[in-house]
Amino acid sequence: MATAPVWQTHLGADTAFDPQYHQNPRVEIASFINEAPGVVLDIGCGGGATGKLIKEKFPGTRVIGVELNPHAAAYARQFLDDVVCASIDEVELAKHVGEVTIGAVLLLDVLEHLYDPWRALTRIRTWLAPGTRVLASVPNIRNLVSLDELAAGRWDYGPHGVLDVTHVRFFTRATLRRLFEETGYAVTHMEPLTQPAWVDRYVIARRPGKLVTKNLSIAFRNREDLEDLYAFQYVVDARAATVMPDCEKPTLPPASEVSPIV
Amino acid sequence: MSDAIVGPTSRNSPCPCGSGRRYKDCHGALGGPDAAAHVPPSPRSAYRAPGGEWAHLDEAARDLLGARMEQALAVQMEGRVDDAAREYREVIAAASDTHDALHMLGVIELGRGSLDEAERLIAAGMALRPPYAAIEHNWQLVQDARLSLARVQPEMLAERALPVFVDLALARGAVGRAGRAPMAASGPTVVHLIGRAHAGDHDDGWLLRRLADVLVADTTMVWAVDGNGTEVIGARRAQRVDGGIGAFPRGGTQVFAGVDYDCATWVDRSNAERVIVFCQSAAPTRYLDQLRALAQDGARPLELVFASRAMADRFGRGHTVLPPPLDLAAPGAVLAPEPDAYEDRMMERSPVWPIGIVGQNQQSVCEPPDGDFVKNLASITGRLHIYDPGRFRYLLGGSPAVRFFERRPGGPETFLAQLGCFVHRTEAWWLDTVGRELYGAMAFGVPVLCPRSSIHAERIEHGVDGFLYGSGAEAQQQLSDLRQTPAWAASIGRAGRNKVRLLLDSETQTRGYRELVVGAGHTIAAGA
C-alpha cells in the first residue's frame, strides 16, 4: 500500500490535531524545573500536556499557552489557564492576558519550525524582565544517526524526529548557544538529551575517543562530546540578559553600491 | 459469549468486573431477566479493540474487556506492572487477538527482562495490525536489549581472561611486580606522564592533572594523547603525542594515566626503562588491548596500580594498591565543611532528608539499569536528589519528590552539602567511578551506602563509617533505619569523615605516589 509523501500529509498550519505529536507530556523538561515557576508562558504548547504536567508538579502555577494549530489550541484550553491561538510572530501577549510577570518561558520544539527564530527570540525578550528563565528544547543535527545517514547520502524528512518535514532550521550545540546569545539571553546551561537505546543501534565499534558506524568513523574529544553525538535534542537553559539586543536590522547599502557578482 | 462475564451466584454479590457495584446494578443489568425494567447503564468503558478483534463478543463482554483494558493501562502507568499484567492476561484469555493487550504485556515482559516472552507477544501483536511507530519502537527496544546483552557478554569473558592474560603477558616483567621496581641507582630519572588532557570531567583527564601536580619536578614531562598541544597541565605545557612525526616519550619512567586511549602506533618505539599504569575503570576488553600493547606482548615489565584491592584482584596478584588520588581540599574540589555542619542541618530541618545519587554512569552513555530501585528511593523519605541525572530526567522528571542537579564544575559540592544520605550505585566493577562523590559525601559527614560489589566497598566498615548493601531491599531498610535515628546517622557520618580525612590526606598521598614513581630514596625537587 503506497502512503502519501510526508510533505502532502504534514505541511500547513491547519494540519489536523495529532495526539501523538501534540499531546506528549515532556517529563524530562519538567525535571529542569526544581522550584515553583509562577507564571509559565508555554510557546507552542500543543495539546497542553507539558503545561498540565508542570501544574501537577507545582500546584498554583499559572500556564499561558500560545499555539498556532487551532485544533491543538482548543484541546489545550481544557488544561491550561489561558491559550492564545496565534503565531509567535503576530501574537500580542498583553492584549490577550493583560500585564503579567512571566516567571518562565518554555519554547519546546518551536524554534526549529521558524524561518526567523532570531526575530522570535528578540520579540519574546521584550516581554520579559531581566533574569527571566527561558527553557528551550531544540533538535541537535549533530547526532550520530543523522550524521550516519547523511554520510550515506540520506537526508529523509519524516513526520516527526530531527528531520521532521516542518523543521526549517537546524542547530548544533555551538550555533544554538549563539542563537540565544545574539538575541538577548545569557545561556546558563545546555544539556544534551541522550537516547542511548536508539543511537547504540548504529554503533558497530567503539574505540578510545572514536565511534564507528556503518557509514562513518567519528572522533569525540571527551564525554560532553560523546553525549552530543547521542543526543537528538538539547535543552537550553537561559536567562533574559540585562542588556536588550539591538533589534534594528543592519542597514543594507543602497543597491547602486553593491557590486554585481560576476 | 465469553467466560469472562459469567455472573456470580447471587445478583446482590459484587460484580466480577471489580466496579464495586452489585452485579445486578452493573453487568447483571445488561442481560438479566429484569434487564428490560432497567435503563441499561451507560457503558463503563470507552476503550474498544478496533478491527475485528472482539467481533465474536457481544457488547456487554466488550464493555467488560474495555474496562479491564482501561484498568490495566491505568495501573501500568502507575508502575504496578504485576497488576497490569494480570489484567492483560485476562483480556487475552477472553480474546486472544486483542492487539493492544499483547503489545502492552510484551512491554511489561521487556521491563522484566523476559526478552523471549516480550518478543513473542509483540510479534503476535504485530501480526494483527499494520505496523505503526509505537509498536515498531517497542519491537526495536526488545532487539536493543538483546544487542546490549550481546555487548556485555564479551566483557564478562574478557574479565575472566584478565588475570591469566596479565600473568602471561607480564611474566617476563615479574621482577618489577614482586616488589617495587629497582630504581636506577644513579641520578634522577626522567618521568613521562602520559594520558588524556581533554576528557572533560572524565576520570582519566582528571587523573593526568592530579598526577602532574603530585609529581611536579623538572624531570617530569607531560604528554597529552589528545588536544591541540596548548594544554597546560601541572604548571607545564603538555606535549602532544603524535606517533606519525616521532613526537612521543622515549626512555625514562613512563607513567600512563588510565588506559582509554590509543598508543599502539608509537609505544613499541618508546624504550621505557620502566612502565607504570595507573588503572582506572575501563572495559575489560579495553584493558586486554591496552595492556598487551603497553607490555609489548610480554617483552616489557609493567607495574599496575589500582585504587582498590577489589579491583587489583581482578588482574591477578602482586599489584600495587593506592587510594584514589582525590584531593578533597583542593580549590574547586570538595570543600572541607564545618565539622558539625551535617548534624546542625539535620537538627534544624528535620522533615527534609534528601537521599542523593549520581544519575549517569561516567564511562559511557547508557540507560540506567536500576530504574525501579531509584524510583523506590524517592519514596523512602519523599526527597531524592539526583546529580547529573541523564536518563532519570525521563523516568522521574514529573515527580515533585525529586530534585535534579545538572553536571557542572563545583556542582558535586552544592549537591552533597544538602544531603541526608548518599547512595553509591554501580553495575559492574569496570563501570565503577573513582568515587569522587562517595568519598566527597563522607568528607561532608554525610552517611553513605555502598554496594558490596563496588570496588570501594573495602574502604567502608559496615555499620561503623557507612553501610554496605547487596540488594535494593537491604538498602531501603538501612535508609529507613538511618532516617529514624538522626543521632546515629550523624555519628556514622562523623566516622566516615574521619576515615576519609586519613585515607585521602594530601601529604600521605603525595608521599605514596612519589615513592612509587621515583622511589623512597629519591625525592623530586618540588617546583624546581
mmCIF file of C-alpha atoms in Angstrom, chain A residues 29-30 33 35-43 45 50-55 58 60-66 80-83 93 97 100-108 127-128 132-135:
data_model
loop_
_atom_site.group_PDB
_atom_site.id
_atom_site.type_symbol
_atom_site.label_atom_id
_atom_site.label_comp_id
_atom_site.label_asym_id
_atom_site.label_seq_id
_atom_site.Cartn_x
_atom_site.Cartn_y
_atom_site.Cartn_z
ATOM 1 C CA ILE A 29 11.557 19.100 30.651
ATOM 2 C CA ALA A 30 9.678 19.196 33.954
ATOM 3 C CA ILE A 33 12.157 22.947 36.953
ATOM 4 C CA GLU A 35 11.134 25.454 42.095
ATOM 5 C CA ALA A 36 7.561 26.669 41.635
ATOM 6 C CA PRO A 37 7.886 28.807 38.492
ATOM 7 C CA GLY A 38 4.948 31.218 38.975
ATOM 8 C CA VAL A 39 3.505 32.182 35.583
ATOM 9 C CA VAL A 40 4.748 29.985 32.761
ATOM 10 C CA LEU A 41 4.450 31.072 29.154
ATOM 11 C CA ASP A 42 4.398 27.902 27.062
ATOM 12 C CA ILE A 43 5.005 28.917 23.459
ATOM 13 C CA CYS A 45 2.024 24.448 23.859
ATOM 14 C CA THR A 50 3.503 19.609 29.382
ATOM 15 C CA GLY A 51 1.802 22.630 30.942
ATOM 16 C CA LYS A 52 -0.612 20.253 32.665
ATOM 17 C CA LEU A 53 2.313 18.208 33.988
ATOM 18 C CA ILE A 54 4.019 21.310 35.391
ATOM 19 C CA LYS A 55 0.773 22.404 37.027
ATOM 20 C CA PHE A 58 3.826 22.655 41.145
ATOM 21 C CA GLY A 60 -0.590 27.023 41.827
ATOM 22 C CA THR A 61 1.395 27.503 38.641
ATOM 23 C CA ARG A 62 -0.391 29.538 36.006
ATOM 24 C CA VAL A 63 0.320 28.378 32.475
ATOM 25 C CA ILE A 64 -0.383 30.580 29.469
ATOM 26 C CA GLY A 65 -0.149 28.715 26.180
ATOM 27 C CA VAL A 66 0.478 30.072 22.708
ATOM 28 C CA LEU A 80 -4.139 25.491 30.755
ATOM 29 C CA ASP A 81 -5.183 28.808 32.281
ATOM 30 C CA ASP A 82 -5.080 30.746 29.019
ATOM 31 C CA VAL A 83 -4.433 29.654 25.485
ATOM 32 C CA LEU A 93 0.543 38.895 24.517
ATOM 33 C CA VAL A 97 -3.617 38.191 29.044
ATOM 34 C CA VAL A 100 1.603 39.633 33.777
ATOM 35 C CA THR A 101 5.039 38.999 35.202
ATOM 36 C CA ILE A 102 6.272 35.927 33.426
ATOM 37 C CA GLY A 103 8.296 33.586 35.626
ATOM 38 C CA ALA A 104 9.500 31.239 32.923
ATOM 39 C CA VAL A 105 9.132 30.735 29.186
ATOM 40 C CA LEU A 106 9.000 27.304 27.583
ATOM 41 C CA LEU A 107 9.980 27.014 23.932
ATOM 42 C CA LEU A 108 9.725 23.296 23.412
ATOM 43 C CA TRP A 127 8.050 40.676 27.190
ATOM 44 C CA LEU A 128 10.494 39.591 29.868
ATOM 45 C CA THR A 132 13.557 35.612 33.466
ATOM 46 C CA ARG A 133 14.209 32.000 32.722
ATOM 47 C CA VAL A 134 13.780 30.546 29.240
ATOM 48 C CA LEU A 135 13.829 26.773 28.776
#
